XYZ file of C-alpha atoms in Angstrom:
761
model
C 0.032 -0.070 -0.004
C 1.146 3.559 -0.594
C 2.884 5.558 2.083
C 0.692 8.180 3.901
C 1.529 11.169 5.908
C -0.477 13.293 8.303
C -0.852 16.039 5.783
C -2.472 13.722 3.278
C -4.910 12.656 5.860
C -5.628 16.179 7.201
C -9.226 17.634 7.178
C -8.154 20.239 4.606
C -7.336 17.559 2.126
C -10.808 16.036 2.145
C -13.347 16.439 -0.603
C -16.890 17.795 0.235
C -18.437 14.398 0.771
C -15.542 13.090 2.951
C -15.908 16.267 5.054
C -19.612 15.673 5.440
C -18.893 12.037 6.607
C -16.418 13.366 9.199
C -18.792 15.943 10.635
C -21.667 13.721 10.951
C -20.878 12.101 14.293
C -24.241 11.455 15.990
C -26.692 8.744 15.135
C -26.443 5.986 12.573
C -24.421 6.789 9.334
C -23.750 4.621 6.263
C -20.788 5.855 4.228
C -21.209 4.235 0.892
C -17.606 4.330 -0.234
C -16.683 3.290 -3.721
C -13.485 1.574 -4.645
C -10.334 3.771 -4.096
C -12.507 6.674 -2.736
C -10.402 7.379 0.337
C -12.524 5.778 2.977
C -9.633 5.090 5.317
C -8.668 8.812 5.108
C -12.135 9.808 6.009
C -12.433 7.356 8.905
C -9.109 8.389 10.414
C -10.046 12.104 10.159
C -13.370 11.173 11.724
C -11.627 9.588 14.682
C -9.238 12.660 14.997
C -12.246 15.052 14.859
C -14.045 13.066 17.607
C -10.843 13.255 19.775
C -9.837 16.836 19.095
C -12.996 18.778 18.336
C -15.658 16.759 20.149
C -13.367 15.959 23.130
C -14.363 12.332 23.120
C -12.195 10.164 25.305
C -10.002 7.720 23.246
C -11.299 4.648 25.101
C -14.916 5.609 24.080
C -14.096 5.016 20.353
C -14.055 1.650 18.678
C -13.065 1.086 15.075
C -13.531 -2.348 13.618
C -12.211 -3.739 10.216
C -11.608 -7.212 8.772
C -7.859 -7.701 8.360
C -4.830 -7.192 10.533
C -3.283 -5.167 7.848
C -6.129 -2.743 7.530
C -6.300 -2.464 11.293
C -2.629 -1.761 11.562
C -2.763 0.878 8.899
C -5.719 2.567 10.510
C -3.992 2.400 13.894
C -0.775 4.025 12.522
C -2.596 6.745 10.642
C -4.803 7.704 13.671
C -1.698 7.901 15.857
C -0.014 10.201 13.297
C -2.955 12.509 12.697
C -4.344 13.111 16.230
C -2.573 15.369 18.538
C -4.460 13.765 21.421
C -3.410 10.513 22.976
C -4.970 8.228 20.500
C -3.552 4.988 21.966
C -6.719 4.379 23.944
C -8.818 4.118 20.783
C -9.680 0.375 20.155
C -8.726 -0.311 16.528
C -9.156 -4.007 15.789
C -10.491 -6.699 13.596
C -13.756 -8.412 14.506
C -12.074 -11.537 15.687
C -9.320 -9.646 17.719
C -11.996 -7.564 19.417
C -13.914 -10.678 20.433
C -10.880 -12.500 21.620
C -10.015 -9.387 23.679
C -13.473 -9.394 25.253
C -13.603 -13.156 25.764
C -10.123 -13.343 27.438
C -11.752 -11.204 30.225
C -15.226 -12.676 30.556
C -15.543 -16.143 28.835
C -15.752 -17.812 32.338
C -19.314 -16.666 32.335
C -19.815 -19.244 29.567
C -17.937 -22.006 31.316
C -14.566 -21.774 29.553
C -11.165 -20.864 31.034
C -9.668 -17.506 29.858
C -6.579 -19.295 28.454
C -8.625 -21.024 25.660
C -6.999 -22.095 22.369
C -8.126 -20.902 19.053
C -8.474 -23.836 16.501
C -7.617 -23.337 12.743
C -9.203 -25.294 9.884
C -6.881 -28.304 10.306
C -7.690 -28.465 14.015
C -11.397 -28.352 13.279
C -11.089 -31.267 10.829
C -9.225 -33.308 13.436
C -11.921 -32.618 15.992
C -14.745 -33.486 13.543
C -12.939 -36.794 12.647
C -12.929 -37.752 16.265
C -16.598 -36.830 16.643
C -17.689 -38.734 13.536
C -15.696 -41.802 14.630
C -17.172 -41.778 18.104
C -20.618 -41.412 16.766
C -20.281 -44.114 14.166
C -21.406 -41.677 11.433
C -21.045 -42.872 7.806
C -18.196 -41.042 6.387
C -19.575 -41.527 2.939
C -22.737 -39.722 3.818
C -21.216 -37.163 6.131
C -18.136 -35.612 4.542
C -16.019 -33.568 6.796
C -15.741 -30.520 4.600
C -19.563 -30.403 3.980
C -20.434 -30.942 7.706
C -17.951 -28.163 8.782
C -19.372 -25.919 6.197
C -22.854 -26.475 7.491
C -21.686 -25.846 11.096
C -19.921 -22.638 9.999
C -23.040 -21.374 8.170
C -25.129 -22.161 11.266
C -22.751 -20.150 13.367
C -22.816 -17.240 10.920
C -26.644 -17.127 11.277
C -26.437 -17.660 15.072
C -28.125 -21.009 14.834
C -27.419 -23.297 17.843
C -27.269 -27.064 17.639
C -30.638 -27.172 19.429
C -32.224 -24.780 16.871
C -30.723 -26.779 13.996
C -32.194 -29.925 15.523
C -35.633 -28.338 15.867
C -35.531 -27.104 12.270
C -34.486 -30.574 11.015
C -37.882 -31.892 11.926
C -38.101 -35.388 10.143
C -35.099 -34.819 7.896
C -32.660 -37.656 8.792
C -29.559 -36.076 7.366
C -30.170 -32.624 8.961
C -31.038 -34.189 12.254
C -27.863 -36.241 12.297
C -25.859 -33.105 11.292
C -27.369 -31.228 14.212
C -26.240 -34.063 16.494
C -22.697 -33.945 15.041
C -22.768 -30.121 15.503
C -23.746 -30.611 19.127
C -21.025 -33.245 19.749
C -18.444 -31.066 17.945
C -19.253 -28.123 20.235
C -18.987 -30.255 23.326
C -15.585 -31.548 22.169
C -14.354 -27.965 21.660
C -15.485 -26.983 25.147
C -13.841 -30.098 26.622
C -10.599 -28.939 25.001
C -11.131 -25.358 26.247
C -11.012 -24.247 22.570
C -13.021 -22.114 20.151
C -12.970 -22.088 16.461
C -12.938 -18.792 14.368
C -16.807 -18.690 14.066
C -17.095 -19.175 17.873
C -15.096 -16.074 18.508
C -18.000 -14.028 17.185
C -20.934 -16.277 18.325
C -19.572 -16.652 21.844
C -19.185 -12.903 22.260
C -22.800 -12.466 21.132
C -23.837 -15.219 23.496
C -21.826 -13.537 26.318
C -23.702 -10.210 25.745
C -27.047 -12.010 25.649
C -26.572 -13.965 28.902
C -24.701 -11.268 30.798
C -26.392 -7.890 30.736
C -23.764 -6.583 33.063
C -20.957 -7.358 30.500
C -22.886 -5.858 27.703
C -23.638 -2.711 29.693
C -19.996 -2.263 30.358
C -19.079 -2.306 26.728
C -22.022 -0.257 25.704
C -21.037 2.480 28.073
C -17.405 2.196 27.007
C -17.941 2.387 23.294
C -19.945 5.585 22.692
C -18.810 5.851 19.019
C -18.353 2.830 16.897
C -17.068 2.690 13.329
C -17.145 -0.552 11.169
C -15.237 -0.743 7.899
C -15.954 -3.129 5.074
C -19.496 -3.398 6.303
C -20.682 -5.317 3.179
C -18.647 -8.239 4.234
C -20.384 -8.695 7.713
C -22.479 -11.808 8.445
C -25.498 -12.070 10.630
C -23.406 -12.807 13.786
C -21.322 -9.772 13.182
C -24.317 -7.646 12.508
C -25.802 -8.688 15.854
C -22.565 -8.064 17.670
C -22.433 -4.529 16.265
C -26.164 -3.895 16.903
C -25.770 -4.898 20.551
C -22.653 -2.823 21.180
C -24.284 0.220 19.550
C -27.566 -0.359 21.423
C -27.012 2.423 24.157
C -25.749 5.416 22.267
C -26.679 4.632 18.712
C -23.612 6.409 17.214
C -22.806 3.699 14.647
C -20.878 4.622 11.525
C -20.499 1.783 8.918
C -18.380 2.159 5.832
C -18.673 -0.161 2.829
C -19.598 -0.715 -0.725
C -22.340 -3.176 -1.697
C -20.600 -3.497 -5.142
C -17.578 -5.122 -3.455
C -19.591 -7.702 -1.506
C -17.894 -10.930 -2.688
C -17.774 -13.210 0.356
C -21.232 -14.844 0.284
C -19.440 -18.190 0.401
C -17.974 -17.177 3.812
C -21.349 -16.122 5.168
C -21.265 -12.385 4.227
C -24.787 -11.030 3.854
C -24.978 -8.163 1.386
C -28.393 -7.373 2.883
C -26.759 -5.957 5.899
C -25.635 -2.825 3.928
C -28.568 -2.810 1.489
C -31.007 -2.712 4.356
C -28.976 -0.590 6.792
C -31.609 2.143 6.811
C -34.306 -0.279 7.689
C -32.263 -1.780 10.635
C -31.280 1.618 11.892
C -34.133 4.155 11.359
C -33.147 7.793 10.705
C -29.759 6.679 9.394
C -27.946 9.102 6.968
C -26.403 7.844 3.753
C -23.316 9.680 2.373
C -21.766 8.551 -0.981
C -18.052 8.733 -1.749
C -17.821 8.451 -5.527
C -14.529 10.218 -6.244
C -11.783 7.711 -6.928
C -8.202 8.541 -6.196
C -6.612 5.277 -7.465
C -7.346 4.602 -11.069
C -7.382 6.281 -14.445
C -10.860 7.141 -15.835
C -10.972 4.526 -18.566
C -10.575 1.745 -15.949
C -13.320 3.302 -13.769
C -15.670 3.565 -16.776
C -15.240 -0.164 -17.527
C -15.908 -0.959 -13.824
C -19.163 1.298 -13.788
C -20.466 -0.313 -17.011
C -20.040 -3.740 -15.752
C -21.549 -3.277 -12.310
C -24.540 -1.277 -13.442
C -25.951 -4.520 -14.804
C -26.635 -5.641 -11.272
C -30.108 -4.949 -9.891
C -29.504 -5.514 -6.222
C -27.296 -2.537 -5.491
C -27.337 1.090 -4.290
C -26.737 3.517 -7.133
C -23.335 5.163 -7.359
C -20.879 6.014 -10.152
C -17.077 6.224 -9.741
C -15.232 9.222 -11.192
C -11.734 10.658 -10.936
C -9.807 13.745 -11.483
C -6.913 11.569 -12.746
C -6.093 11.424 -16.382
C -8.211 9.361 -18.859
C -5.479 6.699 -19.259
C -5.004 3.874 -21.750
C -7.811 1.821 -23.062
C -8.444 -1.540 -21.356
C -6.603 -4.238 -23.223
C -8.341 -7.511 -24.305
C -6.375 -10.456 -25.561
C -7.886 -13.843 -26.555
C -5.855 -16.904 -27.265
C -6.315 -20.496 -28.554
C -4.984 -22.257 -25.447
C -4.664 -21.577 -21.762
C -0.796 -21.904 -21.783
C -0.521 -19.383 -24.605
C -2.491 -16.957 -22.465
C -0.147 -17.535 -19.474
C 2.950 -17.116 -21.743
C 1.605 -13.825 -22.989
C 0.978 -12.434 -19.584
C 4.457 -13.158 -18.271
C 6.160 -11.869 -21.525
C 4.087 -8.781 -21.689
C 5.126 -7.754 -18.214
C 8.826 -8.313 -19.249
C 8.364 -6.507 -22.569
C 6.891 -3.457 -21.014
C 9.574 -3.474 -18.278
C 7.102 -3.085 -15.486
C 8.652 -3.459 -11.968
C 7.375 -6.812 -10.813
C 5.966 -5.486 -7.507
C 3.730 -3.133 -9.445
C 2.022 -6.080 -11.223
C -0.636 -8.598 -10.276
C -2.179 -11.578 -12.177
C -5.735 -12.193 -10.909
C -7.797 -15.340 -11.603
C -11.106 -16.813 -10.605
C -9.935 -20.251 -9.351
C -6.677 -21.423 -7.686
C -6.164 -24.083 -10.344
C -5.364 -21.373 -12.883
C -2.119 -20.453 -11.029
C -0.294 -23.625 -12.247
C 0.225 -22.498 -15.865
C 1.237 -19.047 -14.710
C 3.740 -20.434 -12.249
C 5.261 -22.547 -15.016
C 5.653 -19.623 -17.225
C 7.180 -17.530 -14.486
C 9.766 -20.205 -13.887
C 10.377 -20.586 -17.554
C 11.051 -16.872 -18.046
C 12.918 -16.665 -14.700
C 10.391 -14.286 -13.194
C 10.363 -14.139 -9.357
C 6.764 -14.384 -8.128
C 4.740 -14.932 -5.015
C 1.655 -17.062 -4.838
C -0.906 -15.682 -2.478
C -3.324 -18.325 -1.183
C -0.840 -21.260 -1.196
C 0.105 -22.954 1.944
C -0.081 -20.524 4.778
C 3.138 -20.214 6.821
C 1.311 -21.171 10.002
C -0.021 -24.313 8.359
C 3.455 -25.894 7.751
C 4.049 -29.009 9.741
C 7.021 -27.812 11.655
C 5.344 -24.527 12.597
C 2.196 -26.360 13.848
C 4.443 -28.639 15.884
C 6.132 -25.791 17.651
C 2.832 -23.992 18.176
C 1.270 -27.137 19.585
C 4.091 -27.175 22.200
C 3.382 -23.659 23.059
C -0.398 -24.231 23.305
C 0.190 -27.156 25.593
C 2.322 -25.033 27.879
C -0.393 -22.283 27.774
C -3.587 -24.530 27.919
C -3.309 -27.908 29.280
C -6.959 -28.673 28.356
C -6.128 -28.512 24.524
C -6.243 -32.342 23.706
C -5.362 -31.718 20.042
C -2.208 -29.882 20.819
C -1.073 -32.451 23.530
C -1.939 -35.381 21.145
C 0.091 -33.772 18.305
C 3.411 -33.415 20.153
C 3.407 -36.144 22.851
C 5.493 -38.294 20.431
C 7.230 -35.423 18.403
C 10.155 -36.029 18.204
C 9.806 -39.815 18.663
C 9.690 -40.810 22.351
C 8.682 -44.433 21.886
C 5.108 -43.819 23.035
C 2.767 -46.081 21.012
C -0.728 -45.816 19.907
C -1.831 -48.526 22.332
C -0.514 -46.551 25.360
C -2.185 -43.325 24.153
C -5.390 -45.423 23.662
C -5.334 -46.534 27.324
C -4.539 -42.909 28.398
C -7.489 -41.571 26.382
C -9.918 -44.054 27.949
C -8.566 -43.142 31.427
C -9.090 -39.384 30.737
C -12.560 -39.862 29.350
C -13.599 -42.173 32.206
C -12.391 -39.647 34.831
C -13.365 -36.421 33.145
C -9.806 -35.262 32.710
C -8.183 -33.479 29.693
C -5.536 -35.696 27.932
C -2.672 -33.716 29.486
C -4.171 -33.996 32.977
C -4.318 -37.719 32.456
C -0.676 -37.679 31.443
C 0.194 -36.012 34.791
C -1.527 -39.008 36.484
C -0.072 -41.628 34.140
C 1.052 -43.869 36.872
C -2.546 -44.405 37.955
C -3.489 -45.701 34.435
C -3.478 -49.519 34.465
C -1.121 -51.413 32.095
C 1.016 -48.478 30.860
C 4.316 -50.200 31.816
C 7.396 -48.481 30.468
C 5.316 -45.847 28.549
C 4.443 -44.299 32.027
C 8.117 -43.244 32.456
C 8.364 -41.818 28.833
C 5.124 -39.778 29.331
C 6.394 -38.713 32.757
C 9.539 -37.180 31.173
C 7.350 -35.379 28.636
C 5.092 -33.762 31.358
C 8.161 -32.883 33.384
C 9.388 -30.958 30.345
C 6.123 -29.074 29.866
C 5.793 -28.412 33.651
C 9.253 -26.987 33.665
C 8.492 -24.603 30.846
C 5.184 -23.574 32.483
C 7.212 -22.473 35.605
C 9.636 -20.531 33.453
C 7.050 -18.517 31.571
C 5.813 -17.098 34.900
C 9.055 -15.080 34.952
C 8.409 -11.793 33.065
C 12.145 -11.762 32.138
C 11.834 -15.066 30.323
C 11.239 -14.033 26.711
C 9.255 -15.904 24.049
C 12.336 -16.097 21.936
C 14.142 -17.967 24.817
C 11.176 -20.219 25.339
C 11.096 -21.381 21.761
C 14.912 -21.737 21.638
C 14.954 -23.870 24.791
C 11.940 -25.905 23.580
C 13.724 -26.727 20.345
C 16.910 -27.783 22.134
C 15.395 -29.664 25.041
C 12.854 -31.651 23.008
C 15.433 -32.521 20.370
C 13.293 -31.044 17.636
C 16.079 -28.819 16.331
C 18.522 -31.719 16.264
C 16.012 -33.828 14.381
C 15.677 -31.070 11.583
C 19.485 -30.694 11.409
C 19.750 -34.399 10.960
C 17.736 -34.198 7.785
C 20.366 -33.673 5.245
C 18.133 -32.920 2.217
C 16.931 -29.421 1.249
C 13.538 -29.936 2.853
C 15.067 -30.303 6.264
C 17.016 -27.086 5.835
C 13.813 -25.306 4.606
C 11.925 -26.571 7.672
C 14.665 -25.287 9.938
C 14.568 -21.880 8.269
C 10.810 -21.767 8.726
C 11.261 -22.459 12.507
C 13.936 -19.696 12.645
C 11.317 -17.386 10.864
C 8.902 -18.202 13.720
C 11.509 -17.100 16.229
C 11.823 -13.797 14.276
C 8.045 -13.356 14.480
C 8.172 -14.097 18.162
C 10.879 -11.470 18.709
C 8.921 -8.891 16.659
C 5.797 -9.483 18.724
C 7.659 -9.351 21.983
C 9.148 -6.036 21.146
C 5.926 -4.419 19.781
C 3.239 -5.673 22.079
C 2.098 -3.439 24.970
C 1.740 -6.417 27.279
C 3.537 -9.427 25.698
C 2.548 -12.892 26.725
C 2.481 -16.425 25.415
C -1.322 -16.260 25.008
C -0.996 -13.030 23.215
C 1.411 -14.406 20.803
C -0.630 -17.520 20.093
C -3.676 -15.265 19.624
C -1.821 -13.081 17.063
C -0.573 -15.951 14.910
C -4.016 -17.655 15.015
C -5.677 -14.606 13.615
C -3.148 -13.819 10.793
C -4.261 -14.033 7.181
C -2.446 -14.472 3.901
C -3.129 -10.928 2.726
C -1.591 -9.636 6.045
C 1.658 -11.215 5.116
C 1.839 -9.715 1.581
C 4.818 -7.521 1.296
C 4.397 -5.358 -1.893
C 7.894 -3.875 -1.507
C 9.535 -7.186 -2.480
C 10.166 -7.125 -6.242
C 8.082 -10.206 -7.266
C 5.054 -10.735 -9.449
C 1.929 -11.403 -7.477
C -0.323 -14.231 -8.422
C -3.671 -14.403 -6.543
C -7.298 -15.068 -6.910
C -9.775 -12.224 -7.415
C -11.139 -12.853 -3.906
C -7.734 -12.538 -2.397
C -7.101 -9.255 -4.163
C -9.731 -7.245 -2.458
C -8.179 -4.339 -0.449
C -5.100 -4.286 -2.653
C -4.025 -2.021 -5.557
C -1.468 -2.429 -8.339
C -0.309 -0.214 -11.215
C -0.698 -2.980 -13.746
C -3.330 -5.727 -13.377
C -3.993 -8.771 -15.599
C -7.265 -10.638 -15.109
C -6.943 -14.062 -16.794
C -9.653 -16.594 -17.708
C -12.289 -14.095 -18.789
C -14.457 -16.899 -20.191
C -18.064 -17.786 -19.839
C -18.298 -20.824 -17.471
C -14.991 -19.910 -15.749
C -15.802 -16.370 -14.905
C -18.645 -16.119 -14.380
C -18.608 -19.634 -13.137
C -20.898 -22.405 -14.377
C -22.363 -22.684 -10.973
C -23.567 -19.081 -11.003
C -24.869 -19.407 -14.620
C -27.173 -22.318 -13.717
C -27.923 -21.237 -10.190
C -31.574 -20.712 -9.282
C -30.469 -17.737 -7.257
C -29.896 -14.687 -9.487
C -27.792 -13.212 -6.618
C -25.052 -15.800 -7.443
C -24.477 -14.204 -10.928
C -24.583 -10.795 -9.349
C -21.820 -11.745 -6.940
C -19.741 -12.889 -9.747
C -20.236 -9.487 -11.445
C -19.215 -7.793 -8.152
C -16.138 -9.887 -8.188
C -15.343 -8.738 -11.686
C -15.815 -5.060 -10.527
C -13.393 -5.705 -7.608
C -10.768 -7.098 -10.020
C -11.027 -4.257 -12.458
C -10.765 -1.619 -9.668
C -7.620 -3.138 -8.371
C -5.771 -1.576 -11.414
C -4.393 2.006 -11.119
C -2.942 2.622 -14.585
C -3.111 -0.458 -16.890
C -5.684 -3.237 -17.027
C -5.366 -6.225 -19.338
C -8.133 -8.935 -19.636
C -7.154 -12.210 -21.196
C -9.133 -15.316 -22.259
C -8.527 -18.683 -23.877
C -10.902 -20.334 -26.304
C -9.889 -23.780 -24.931
C -8.498 -24.780 -21.555
C -7.834 -28.010 -19.762
C -10.082 -28.261 -16.791
C -10.417 -31.488 -14.688
C -8.466 -33.436 -17.214
C -10.714 -32.532 -20.152
C -10.381 -29.639 -22.705
C -13.181 -27.199 -22.241
C -14.121 -24.699 -25.056
C -15.537 -21.284 -24.115
C -16.636 -18.002 -25.507
C -15.694 -14.712 -24.050
C -17.134 -13.734 -20.693
C -20.406 -11.766 -20.663
C -18.508 -9.204 -18.568
C -16.331 -8.420 -21.593
C -19.534 -7.557 -23.594
C -20.699 -5.258 -20.861
C -17.743 -2.920 -21.490
C -18.448 -0.467 -24.267
C -16.249 -1.292 -27.247
C -14.850 2.370 -27.344
C -13.165 1.581 -24.029
C -11.560 -1.747 -25.239
C -8.561 -2.410 -27.478
C -8.833 -5.956 -28.693
C -6.428 -8.333 -30.296
C -7.714 -11.792 -31.045
C -5.812 -14.726 -32.652
C -6.845 -15.584 -36.204
C -8.811 -18.814 -36.211
C -6.668 -21.432 -37.910
C -7.667 -23.801 -40.675
C -7.313 -27.551 -40.256
C -3.940 -28.717 -41.543
C -2.703 -25.237 -42.337
C 0.343 -24.082 -40.326
C 0.321 -20.540 -38.967
C 3.109 -18.182 -37.805
C 2.570 -18.246 -33.939
C 3.667 -14.611 -33.713
C 1.007 -13.275 -36.026
C -2.345 -12.078 -34.836
C -5.383 -10.173 -36.112
C -5.749 -6.931 -34.323
C -9.202 -5.413 -33.490
C -8.981 -1.928 -32.205
C -12.539 -1.452 -30.921
C -11.758 1.970 -29.944
C -11.307 3.104 -33.542
C -13.561 0.692 -35.539
C -16.628 0.434 -33.457
C -15.868 -3.241 -32.422
C -15.522 -4.591 -35.912
C -12.227 -6.272 -36.857
C -9.747 -3.890 -38.467
C -7.724 -5.340 -41.317
C -4.328 -4.843 -39.742
C -2.028 -7.203 -38.005
C 0.464 -6.838 -35.179
C 3.233 -9.154 -33.901
C 3.002 -10.229 -30.312
C 3.792 -13.367 -28.268
C 1.639 -16.428 -28.546
C 2.084 -20.128 -28.429
C 1.934 -22.484 -31.377
C -0.455 -25.191 -30.430
C -3.705 -25.614 -32.524
C -7.196 -24.891 -31.322
C -9.249 -28.041 -30.377
C -8.304 -31.245 -28.944
C -11.462 -31.621 -26.799
C -14.384 -34.012 -26.983
C -16.934 -33.282 -29.900
C -20.129 -31.684 -28.980
C -22.051 -34.544 -30.544
C -22.272 -38.223 -29.658
C -24.033 -40.112 -32.381
C -23.093 -41.189 -35.939
C -25.358 -39.952 -38.782
C -25.515 -40.861 -42.414
C -25.392 -37.695 -44.472
C -25.140 -36.380 -47.931
C -22.054 -34.195 -48.090
C -22.375 -30.804 -49.866
C -19.896 -30.048 -52.565
C -19.250 -26.524 -51.187
C -20.076 -24.441 -48.120
C -21.571 -20.901 -48.347
C -19.273 -19.837 -45.429
C -15.652 -20.048 -44.488
C -13.457 -19.710 -41.364
C -14.031 -16.216 -39.864
C -17.424 -15.730 -41.290
C -20.418 -14.815 -39.123
C -23.227 -17.306 -39.213
C -26.648 -17.912 -37.646
C -28.014 -21.272 -36.300
C -31.762 -21.837 -35.938
C -31.339 -22.778 -32.152
C -28.021 -21.300 -31.066
C -28.259 -17.946 -32.873
C -25.389 -15.810 -33.892
C -21.839 -17.219 -34.039
C -18.394 -17.094 -35.771
C -16.898 -20.031 -37.597
C -13.625 -21.037 -36.007
C -12.715 -24.213 -37.935
C -13.807 -26.367 -40.779
C -12.665 -29.880 -41.267
C -13.139 -31.633 -44.608
C -14.282 -35.034 -43.517
C -14.855 -38.132 -45.765
C -18.725 -38.007 -45.089
C -19.330 -34.426 -44.162
C -17.769 -31.177 -43.170
C -17.247 -30.902 -39.444
C -17.694 -27.196 -38.482
C -16.604 -25.571 -35.199
C -18.572 -22.404 -34.292
C -18.294 -20.092 -31.277
C -21.888 -18.970 -30.506
C -22.684 -15.951 -28.406
C -25.161 -17.849 -26.345
C -23.673 -21.371 -25.739
C -19.921 -20.945 -26.548
C -18.111 -23.349 -28.829
C -20.094 -26.102 -30.679
C -18.859 -28.686 -33.143
C -21.399 -30.053 -35.686
C -21.837 -31.617 -39.095
C -22.503 -29.014 -41.702
C -25.479 -30.965 -43.272
C -27.374 -30.980 -39.887
C -26.240 -27.605 -38.672
C -27.765 -25.842 -41.679
C -25.821 -22.593 -40.845
C -26.628 -19.499 -42.681
C -24.024 -16.929 -43.469
C -24.688 -13.466 -42.230
C -23.673 -10.544 -44.349
């Protein structure tokens, strides 16, 4: 993100609508902030205005956003801008806010305050245990599907009991509700919460304890929520409860950037804000400071096709800029090769460029081309640093030291490195723990009381002695987190085990552990009150985008979902094909909102670009082991041709070779969208179009025509599929095989005699 200074954020630098948003401090307010419209500047100035002009105490202000990165940036800018002591302002993510509240009050709900926070892998492990203990059919109850249902239930504040009641006579839903109930019981037994629980349990805390709610309502007299379009029902209820006393709630968001429905986000929260909070004011921020006008026009023209939105139009005082570039290729790997070489040909600094795509699977070809052309890149959305085995091992040790009730953590490291503790011994220990109501670690402390443990009792005893020794050490404030991890690595033998691995993987794992130590040092030096629990909390809440360092000179590859909140000078959106983007699922969904969300995703992708935007597509692409043929995305057709500069490859004839560096150029900006009879050299691959399964499956007896009235490149019409362009004609023994790209259904192959195509003049 660009550097900011106090002057840039000062009140005098605000436009008229931003100033109005700053001065409107009382009552509910919706700031409808378009992409790149300076919402963070307006928010930070609003906080400074409350502190300096309204004389509001810092501790009476709460600002909530979604990522640690955004919260950190806001914190820094508030501190710079305000002459008052702004340190008391709570600036935090939803999850961090809830953790902070729960650390103080969760005992009301029957948990200890040193609870663990489980990530996705931990959740899967717990669910596996639950499914096994319940004897649930793993073919019917898939882990991923069940966890998704549980997550959606928590997003909607639906308890296991409520899910059970709603299931009525539905066997599957009733069983899922029982699994949900057992899953929650297992989490509580482990003194652990998953990410969804952090919000749900805070709402539950406020509902069951009016005293706790009253305390936070009195404390937070002015509440601001950023990225409000991404909130779910649980987050909405949390905010509603907190703002219940004073009503000074300011939410900032853009319904056109609501793209997280699959995570539970409810765009209705922003669309119906005025209904939920009567007498609310709405202020629109439409001036964009990020992009050139041609990029904004493309974004406006695409998004205006959505019906479920609040009207706004982005504009800028910046220059008009270049036209949006459109490139279409025969094959997916030609597309990837062009993107990487185009970046090199233009000489763009790599850290100013991003390649965005709809699905993670699209990254493979791009990665291969980056390697082939020796282009350094970063893949955002790959394996998170904190999900690597060696990191999870060390964190499991730290969790066991901090929270002895976390059975998952204890089970993970009791035999890491190898201590000769077998599964049979652990089975006996688990039975003993369950029979006596102990956590697994508490059972280990009593291992000599477990029948039939034999020599394993001594080995487990040495393990618990080690953990108890560390527990005593962390009570000393002078004992740093760095020293704890260093001692842990040495005394457990974990470091020695990594050093003994002589291959490159062992060295990489060791380097990862050393990077964790760097993270621990950074946390210890920057935290106001550093603690082991605080460190575990911070790493549990980290996200991929928080780790993105745009100063490092690498090309960024990431999904469109992952790009939200970021900006780049030069953006390439690949895979602009019907069925890929928008996805097939959205095209055939019964809910029209699914296609509208895909369009919002396109809008988000377009508005990430500051100076140059290139849209690319392939007419055929390997997906799930099969070649899929596609027409251009409908989102392309929604951009007026005068704002596009197109270059499409010439369709090639069967058996005729073609110079791979020659392409037909269509400059829609000067020819009204019709192909100009010019050519231009640019990089492309040399593989031919086709290779997929034909669109027909029967054999017909036909009478072959002597000639056809059309040829490759001609526009034709089909009685059912409508308008199309002829891509290929094969002269078969019995009939001509014609390949046509139709506007409505994409690419179709058919026999000429049955197709009865009519040439359009």
